JSON list of C-alpha atoms in Angstrom, two decimals:
[
{"chain": "A", "resi": 1, "resn": "UNK", "atom": "CA", "xyz": [-44.59, 33.26, 29.43]},
{"chain": "A", "resi": 2, "resn": "UNK", "atom": "CA", "xyz": [-42.87, 30.05, 30.42]},
{"chain": "A", "resi": 3, "resn": "UNK", "atom": "CA", "xyz": [-44.43, 28.24, 27.45]},
{"chain": "A", "resi": 4, "resn": "UNK", "atom": "CA", "xyz": [-43.35, 30.95, 25.03]},
{"chain": "A", "resi": 5, "resn": "UNK", "atom": "CA", "xyz": [-39.74, 30.70, 26.27]},
{"chain": "A", "resi": 6, "resn": "UNK", "atom": "CA", "xyz": [-39.84, 26.92, 25.87]},
{"chain": "A", "resi": 7, "resn": "UNK", "atom": "CA", "xyz": [-41.11, 27.25, 22.29]},
{"chain": "A", "resi": 8, "resn": "UNK", "atom": "CA", "xyz": [-38.44, 29.80, 21.40]},
{"chain": "A", "resi": 9, "resn": "UNK", "atom": "CA", "xyz": [-35.75, 27.61, 22.97]},
{"chain": "A", "resi": 10, "resn": "UNK", "atom": "CA", "xyz": [-37.02, 24.54, 21.08]},
{"chain": "A", "resi": 11, "resn": "UNK", "atom": "CA", "xyz": [-37.06, 26.44, 17.78]},
{"chain": "A", "resi": 12, "resn": "UNK", "atom": "CA", "xyz": [-33.51, 27.63, 18.35]},
{"chain": "A", "resi": 13, "resn": "UNK", "atom": "CA", "xyz": [-32.39, 24.09, 19.11]},
{"chain": "A", "resi": 14, "resn": "UNK", "atom": "CA", "xyz": [-34.11, 22.65, 16.05]},
{"chain": "A", "resi": 15, "resn": "UNK", "atom": "CA", "xyz": [-32.63, 25.36, 13.83]},
{"chain": "A", "resi": 16, "resn": "UNK", "atom": "CA", "xyz": [-29.12, 24.66, 15.04]},
{"chain": "A", "resi": 17, "resn": "UNK", "atom": "CA", "xyz": [-29.28, 20.88, 14.46]},
{"chain": "A", "resi": 18, "resn": "UNK", "atom": "CA", "xyz": [-28.38, 19.93, 10.91]},
{"chain": "A", "resi": 19, "resn": "UNK", "atom": "CA", "xyz": [-27.97, 16.52, 9.36]},
{"chain": "A", "resi": 20, "resn": "UNK", "atom": "CA", "xyz": [-24.38, 15.85, 8.39]},
{"chain": "A", "resi": 21, "resn": "UNK", "atom": "CA", "xyz": [-23.78, 13.55, 5.44]},
{"chain": "A", "resi": 22, "resn": "UNK", "atom": "CA", "xyz": [-20.67, 11.51, 6.16]},
{"chain": "A", "resi": 23, "resn": "UNK", "atom": "CA", "xyz": [-18.94, 8.91, 4.01]},
{"chain": "A", "resi": 24, "resn": "UNK", "atom": "CA", "xyz": [-15.75, 6.88, 4.17]},
{"chain": "A", "resi": 25, "resn": "UNK", "atom": "CA", "xyz": [-13.49, 5.95, 1.28]},
{"chain": "A", "resi": 26, "resn": "UNK", "atom": "CA", "xyz": [-10.32, 3.93, 0.72]},
{"chain": "A", "resi": 27, "resn": "UNK", "atom": "CA", "xyz": [-8.82, 6.31, -1.82]},
{"chain": "A", "resi": 28, "resn": "UNK", "atom": "CA", "xyz": [-5.69, 4.25, -2.49]},
{"chain": "A", "resi": 29, "resn": "UNK", "atom": "CA", "xyz": [-7.71, 1.08, -3.08]},
{"chain": "A", "resi": 30, "resn": "UNK", "atom": "CA", "xyz": [-10.11, 2.92, -5.37]},
{"chain": "A", "resi": 31, "resn": "UNK", "atom": "CA", "xyz": [-7.23, 4.21, -7.48]},
{"chain": "A", "resi": 32, "resn": "UNK", "atom": "CA", "xyz": [-5.60, 0.79, -7.74]},
{"chain": "A", "resi": 33, "resn": "UNK", "atom": "CA", "xyz": [-8.88, -1.04, -8.46]},
{"chain": "A", "resi": 34, "resn": "UNK", "atom": "CA", "xyz": [-9.94, 1.35, -11.22]},
{"chain": "A", "resi": 35, "resn": "UNK", "atom": "CA", "xyz": [-9.30, 0.50, -14.87]},
{"chain": "A", "resi": 36, "resn": "UNK", "atom": "CA", "xyz": [-6.67, 3.23, -15.20]},
{"chain": "A", "resi": 37, "resn": "UNK", "atom": "CA", "xyz": [-5.03, 1.99, -11.99]},
{"chain": "A", "resi": 38, "resn": "UNK", "atom": "CA", "xyz": [-4.95, -1.60, -13.22]},
{"chain": "A", "resi": 39, "resn": "UNK", "atom": "CA", "xyz": [-3.47, -0.52, -16.55]},
{"chain": "A", "resi": 40, "resn": "UNK", "atom": "CA", "xyz": [-0.89, 1.79, -14.95]},
{"chain": "A", "resi": 41, "resn": "UNK", "atom": "CA", "xyz": [0.13, -0.91, -12.47]},
{"chain": "A", "resi": 42, "resn": "UNK", "atom": "CA", "xyz": [1.13, -3.46, -15.13]},
{"chain": "A", "resi": 43, "resn": "UNK", "atom": "CA", "xyz": [4.66, -2.16, -15.66]},
{"chain": "A", "resi": 44, "resn": "UNK", "atom": "CA", "xyz": [5.46, -1.66, -11.94]},
{"chain": "A", "resi": 45, "resn": "UNK", "atom": "CA", "xyz": [4.12, -5.17, -11.21]},
{"chain": "A", "resi": 46, "resn": "UNK", "atom": "CA", "xyz": [6.42, -6.59, -13.87]},
{"chain": "A", "resi": 47, "resn": "UNK", "atom": "CA", "xyz": [9.40, -4.73, -12.38]},
{"chain": "A", "resi": 48, "resn": "UNK", "atom": "CA", "xyz": [8.56, -6.00, -8.89]},
{"chain": "A", "resi": 49, "resn": "UNK", "atom": "CA", "xyz": [8.13, -9.55, -10.21]},
{"chain": "A", "resi": 50, "resn": "UNK", "atom": "CA", "xyz": [11.55, -9.34, -11.91]},
{"chain": "A", "resi": 51, "resn": "UNK", "atom": "CA", "xyz": [13.11, -8.07, -8.66]},
{"chain": "A", "resi": 52, "resn": "UNK", "atom": "CA", "xyz": [11.45, -10.91, -6.72]},
{"chain": "A", "resi": 53, "resn": "UNK", "atom": "CA", "xyz": [12.74, -13.48, -9.21]},
{"chain": "A", "resi": 54, "resn": "UNK", "atom": "CA", "xyz": [16.27, -12.07, -8.95]},
{"chain": "A", "resi": 55, "resn": "UNK", "atom": "CA", "xyz": [16.13, -12.10, -5.16]},
{"chain": "A", "resi": 56, "resn": "UNK", "atom": "CA", "xyz": [14.85, -15.68, -5.12]},
{"chain": "A", "resi": 57, "resn": "UNK", "atom": "CA", "xyz": [17.70, -16.74, -7.45]},
{"chain": "A", "resi": 58, "resn": "UNK", "atom": "CA", "xyz": [20.26, -15.03, -5.21]},
{"chain": "A", "resi": 59, "resn": "UNK", "atom": "CA", "xyz": [18.81, -16.73, -2.13]},
{"chain": "A", "resi": 60, "resn": "UNK", "atom": "CA", "xyz": [18.88, -20.13, -3.86]},
{"chain": "A", "resi": 61, "resn": "UNK", "atom": "CA", "xyz": [22.52, -19.59, -4.85]},
{"chain": "A", "resi": 62, "resn": "UNK", "atom": "CA", "xyz": [23.35, -18.63, -1.26]},
{"chain": "A", "resi": 63, "resn": "UNK", "atom": "CA", "xyz": [21.60, -21.75, 0.05]},
{"chain": "A", "resi": 64, "resn": "UNK", "atom": "CA", "xyz": [23.52, -23.90, -2.44]},
{"chain": "A", "resi": 65, "resn": "UNK", "atom": "CA", "xyz": [26.80, -22.29, -1.33]},
{"chain": "A", "resi": 66, "resn": "UNK", "atom": "CA", "xyz": [25.91, -22.96, 2.31]},
{"chain": "A", "resi": 67, "resn": "UNK", "atom": "CA", "xyz": [25.14, -26.60, 1.50]},
{"chain": "A", "resi": 68, "resn": "UNK", "atom": "CA", "xyz": [28.43, -26.93, -0.37]},
{"chain": "A", "resi": 69, "resn": "UNK", "atom": "CA", "xyz": [30.34, -25.47, 2.55]},
{"chain": "A", "resi": 70, "resn": "UNK", "atom": "CA", "xyz": [28.63, -27.85, 4.95]},
{"chain": "A", "resi": 71, "resn": "UNK", "atom": "CA", "xyz": [29.42, -30.79, 2.66]},
{"chain": "A", "resi": 72, "resn": "UNK", "atom": "CA", "xyz": [33.08, -29.76, 2.25]},
{"chain": "A", "resi": 73, "resn": "UNK", "atom": "CA", "xyz": [33.60, -28.78, 5.90]},
{"chain": "A", "resi": 74, "resn": "UNK", "atom": "CA", "xyz": [35.58, -31.87, 6.85]},
{"chain": "A", "resi": 75, "resn": "UNK", "atom": "CA", "xyz": [37.80, -31.83, 3.76]},
{"chain": "A", "resi": 76, "resn": "UNK", "atom": "CA", "xyz": [38.76, -28.15, 3.90]},
{"chain": "A", "resi": 77, "resn": "UNK", "atom": "CA", "xyz": [41.60, -26.73, 5.92]},
{"chain": "A", "resi": 78, "resn": "UNK", "atom": "CA", "xyz": [40.52, -24.65, 8.89]},
{"chain": "A", "resi": 79, "resn": "UNK", "atom": "CA", "xyz": [41.80, -21.53, 7.16]},
{"chain": "A", "resi": 80, "resn": "UNK", "atom": "CA", "xyz": [39.91, -22.25, 3.92]},
{"chain": "A", "resi": 81, "resn": "UNK", "atom": "CA", "xyz": [36.75, -23.10, 5.85]},
{"chain": "A", "resi": 82, "resn": "UNK", "atom": "CA", "xyz": [36.87, -19.80, 7.76]},
{"chain": "A", "resi": 83, "resn": "UNK", "atom": "CA", "xyz": [37.50, -17.91, 4.53]},
{"chain": "A", "resi": 84, "resn": "UNK", "atom": "CA", "xyz": [34.52, -19.49, 2.76]},
{"chain": "A", "resi": 85, "resn": "UNK", "atom": "CA", "xyz": [32.29, -19.05, 5.81]},
{"chain": "A", "resi": 86, "resn": "UNK", "atom": "CA", "xyz": [33.24, -15.37, 5.90]},
{"chain": "A", "resi": 87, "resn": "UNK", "atom": "CA", "xyz": [32.48, -15.03, 2.18]},
{"chain": "A", "resi": 88, "resn": "UNK", "atom": "CA", "xyz": [29.15, -16.72, 2.80]},
{"chain": "A", "resi": 89, "resn": "UNK", "atom": "CA", "xyz": [28.34, -14.24, 5.58]},
{"chain": "A", "resi": 90, "resn": "UNK", "atom": "CA", "xyz": [29.28, -11.30, 3.36]},
{"chain": "A", "resi": 91, "resn": "UNK", "atom": "CA", "xyz": [27.11, -12.67, 0.57]},
{"chain": "A", "resi": 92, "resn": "UNK", "atom": "CA", "xyz": [24.23, -13.09, 3.02]},
{"chain": "A", "resi": 93, "resn": "UNK", "atom": "CA", "xyz": [24.60, -9.44, 4.06]},
{"chain": "A", "resi": 94, "resn": "UNK", "atom": "CA", "xyz": [24.65, -8.37, 0.41]},
{"chain": "A", "resi": 95, "resn": "UNK", "atom": "CA", "xyz": [21.43, -10.29, -0.23]},
{"chain": "A", "resi": 96, "resn": "UNK", "atom": "CA", "xyz": [19.78, -8.66, 2.81]},
{"chain": "A", "resi": 97, "resn": "UNK", "atom": "CA", "xyz": [20.81, -5.25, 1.49]},
{"chain": "A", "resi": 98, "resn": "UNK", "atom": "CA", "xyz": [19.53, -6.19, -1.95]},
{"chain": "A", "resi": 99, "resn": "UNK", "atom": "CA", "xyz": [16.18, -7.26, -0.47]},
{"chain": "A", "resi": 100, "resn": "UNK", "atom": "CA", "xyz": [15.87, -4.01, 1.47]},
{"chain": "A", "resi": 101, "resn": "UNK", "atom": "CA", "xyz": [16.76, -2.00, -1.64]},
{"chain": "A", "resi": 102, "resn": "UNK", "atom": "CA", "xyz": [14.21, -3.90, -3.72]},
{"chain": "A", "resi": 103, "resn": "UNK", "atom": "CA", "xyz": [11.55, -3.34, -1.09]},
{"chain": "A", "resi": 104, "resn": "UNK", "atom": "CA", "xyz": [12.31, 0.39, -1.12]},
{"chain": "A", "resi": 105, "resn": "UNK", "atom": "CA", "xyz": [12.14, 0.46, -4.91]},
{"chain": "A", "resi": 106, "resn": "UNK", "atom": "CA", "xyz": [8.79, -1.36, -4.88]},
{"chain": "A", "resi": 107, "resn": "UNK", "atom": "CA", "xyz": [7.39, 1.22, -2.42]},
{"chain": "A", "resi": 108, "resn": "UNK", "atom": "CA", "xyz": [8.69, 4.04, -4.59]},
{"chain": "A", "resi": 109, "resn": "UNK", "atom": "CA", "xyz": [7.04, 2.52, -7.66]},
{"chain": "A", "resi": 110, "resn": "UNK", "atom": "CA", "xyz": [3.73, 2.29, -5.81]},
{"chain": "A", "resi": 111, "resn": "UNK", "atom": "CA", "xyz": [4.02, 5.87, -4.55]},
{"chain": "A", "resi": 112, "resn": "UNK", "atom": "CA", "xyz": [4.77, 7.11, -8.07]},
{"chain": "A", "resi": 113, "resn": "UNK", "atom": "CA", "xyz": [1.78, 5.18, -9.37]},
{"chain": "A", "resi": 114, "resn": "UNK", "atom": "CA", "xyz": [-0.56, 6.60, -6.71]},
{"chain": "A", "resi": 115, "resn": "UNK", "atom": "CA", "xyz": [0.82, 10.09, -7.27]},
{"chain": "A", "resi": 116, "resn": "UNK", "atom": "CA", "xyz": [0.20, 9.89, -11.02]},
{"chain": "A", "resi": 117, "resn": "UNK", "atom": "CA", "xyz": [-3.39, 8.67, -10.52]},
{"chain": "A", "resi": 118, "resn": "UNK", "atom": "CA", "xyz": [-4.32, 11.05, -7.69]},
{"chain": "A", "resi": 119, "resn": "UNK", "atom": "CA", "xyz": [-5.51, 14.02, -9.79]},
{"chain": "A", "resi": 120, "resn": "UNK", "atom": "CA", "xyz": [-8.01, 11.84, -11.68]},
{"chain": "A", "resi": 121, "resn": "UNK", "atom": "CA", "xyz": [-9.15, 10.21, -8.45]},
{"chain": "A", "resi": 122, "resn": "UNK", "atom": "CA", "xyz": [-9.57, 13.56, -6.73]},
{"chain": "A", "resi": 123, "resn": "UNK", "atom": "CA", "xyz": [-11.65, 14.89, -9.62]},
{"chain": "A", "resi": 124, "resn": "UNK", "atom": "CA", "xyz": [-13.90, 11.82, -9.49]},
{"chain": "A", "resi": 125, "resn": "UNK", "atom": "CA", "xyz": [-14.19, 12.09, -5.70]},
{"chain": "A", "resi": 126, "resn": "UNK", "atom": "CA", "xyz": [-15.08, 15.78, -5.94]},
{"chain": "A", "resi": 127, "resn": "UNK", "atom": "CA", "xyz": [-17.89, 15.08, -8.38]},
{"chain": "A", "resi": 128, "resn": "UNK", "atom": "CA", "xyz": [-19.15, 12.25, -6.18]},
{"chain": "A", "resi": 129, "resn": "UNK", "atom": "CA", "xyz": [-19.10, 14.54, -3.13]},
{"chain": "A", "resi": 130, "resn": "UNK", "atom": "CA", "xyz": [-21.09, 17.18, -5.00]},
{"chain": "A", "resi": 131, "resn": "UNK", "atom": "CA", "xyz": [-23.55, 14.64, -6.39]},
{"chain": "A", "resi": 132, "resn": "UNK", "atom": "CA", "xyz": [-24.24, 13.04, -3.00]},
{"chain": "A", "resi": 133, "resn": "UNK", "atom": "CA", "xyz": [-24.04, 16.38, -1.15]},
{"chain": "A", "resi": 134, "resn": "UNK", "atom": "CA", "xyz": [-21.54, 15.01, 1.36]},
{"chain": "A", "resi": 135, "resn": "UNK", "atom": "CA", "xyz": [-20.40, 17.21, 4.22]},
{"chain": "A", "resi": 136, "resn": "UNK", "atom": "CA", "xyz": [-17.53, 15.02, 5.35]},
{"chain": "A", "resi": 137, "resn": "UNK", "atom": "CA", "xyz": [-15.47, 12.24, 3.74]},
{"chain": "A", "resi": 138, "resn": "UNK", "atom": "CA", "xyz": [-13.08, 10.26, 5.92]},
{"chain": "A", "resi": 139, "resn": "UNK", "atom": "CA", "xyz": [-10.32, 7.86, 5.06]},
{"chain": "A", "resi": 140, "resn": "UNK", "atom": "CA", "xyz": [-11.71, 4.38, 5.77]},
{"chain": "A", "resi": 141, "resn": "UNK", "atom": "CA", "xyz": [-8.57, 3.35, 7.65]},
{"chain": "A", "resi": 142, "resn": "UNK", "atom": "CA", "xyz": [-9.04, 6.23, 10.10]},
{"chain": "A", "resi": 143, "resn": "UNK", "atom": "CA", "xyz": [-12.62, 5.41, 11.01]},
{"chain": "A", "resi": 144, "resn": "UNK", "atom": "CA", "xyz": [-13.40, 3.01, 13.81]},
{"chain": "A", "resi": 145, "resn": "UNK", "atom": "CA", "xyz": [-16.73, 2.01, 12.36]},
{"chain": "A", "resi": 146, "resn": "UNK", "atom": "CA", "xyz": [-18.69, 2.77, 9.23]},
{"chain": "A", "resi": 147, "resn": "UNK", "atom": "CA", "xyz": [-21.68, 0.86, 7.94]},
{"chain": "A", "resi": 148, "resn": "UNK", "atom": "CA", "xyz": [-21.57, -0.43, 4.39]},
{"chain": "A", "resi": 149, "resn": "UNK", "atom": "CA", "xyz": [-23.81, 2.37, 3.14]},
{"chain": "A", "resi": 150, "resn": "UNK", "atom": "CA", "xyz": [-21.29, 4.98, 4.25]},
{"chain": "A", "resi": 151, "resn": "UNK", "atom": "CA", "xyz": [-18.42, 3.42, 2.26]},
{"chain": "A", "resi": 152, "resn": "UNK", "atom": "CA", "xyz": [-18.20, 5.04, -1.17]},
{"chain": "A", "resi": 153, "resn": "UNK", "atom": "CA", "xyz": [-15.03, 3.26, -2.37]},
{"chain": "A", "resi": 154, "resn": "UNK", "atom": "CA", "xyz": [-16.86, 1.14, -4.96]},
{"chain": "A", "resi": 155, "resn": "UNK", "atom": "CA", "xyz": [-18.77, 4.17, -6.20]},
{"chain": "A", "resi": 156, "resn": "UNK", "atom": "CA", "xyz": [-15.49, 6.04, -6.54]},
{"chain": "A", "resi": 157, "resn": "UNK", "atom": "CA", "xyz": [-13.99, 3.18, -8.60]},
{"chain": "A", "resi": 158, "resn": "UNK", "atom": "CA", "xyz": [-17.02, 3.27, -10.91]},
{"chain": "A", "resi": 159, "resn": "UNK", "atom": "CA", "xyz": [-16.79, 7.07, -11.21]},
{"chain": "A", "resi": 160, "resn": "UNK", "atom": "CA", "xyz": [-13.07, 6.94, -12.04]},
{"chain": "A", "resi": 161, "resn": "UNK", "atom": "CA", "xyz": [-13.77, 4.27, -14.67]},
{"chain": "A", "resi": 162, "resn": "UNK", "atom": "CA", "xyz": [-16.63, 6.33, -16.12]},
{"chain": "A", "resi": 163, "resn": "UNK", "atom": "CA", "xyz": [-14.66, 9.57, -16.22]},
{"chain": "A", "resi": 164, "resn": "UNK", "atom": "CA", "xyz": [-11.52, 8.06, -17.76]}
]
């Protein structure tokens, strides 16, 4: 009787244990590394590069103005010096605001890019999940550890490229 109960218990335990297929993916990276992602990113990259060039020019002009003020410090009246130093401070604040605005715009461009590519990426991921019979797919950034075999990011890039 004891043996029969042990066998029944063991069978119940074995029946309840199932293998879970788990994978991790960096969805954002897969979208950006795909051919459609690379192509779609060209225009936003150009806009960001133009913003960076403008910011660099503004910063160089500010630095030149600061050097000029330092050079002219002894020849300017105290009133004129204070006025130019105040203008320099205001310009510095404007450049900081410009940099923050440009950074926000760059993030918005990236978000728009990701948003436009997401449906194609999700379709490719869904087909990959079905093909590999995955039970769970985690964002790679959220996992503490995943061996290389569990990372399907490269496979997703290939699937996106194949499907589009």
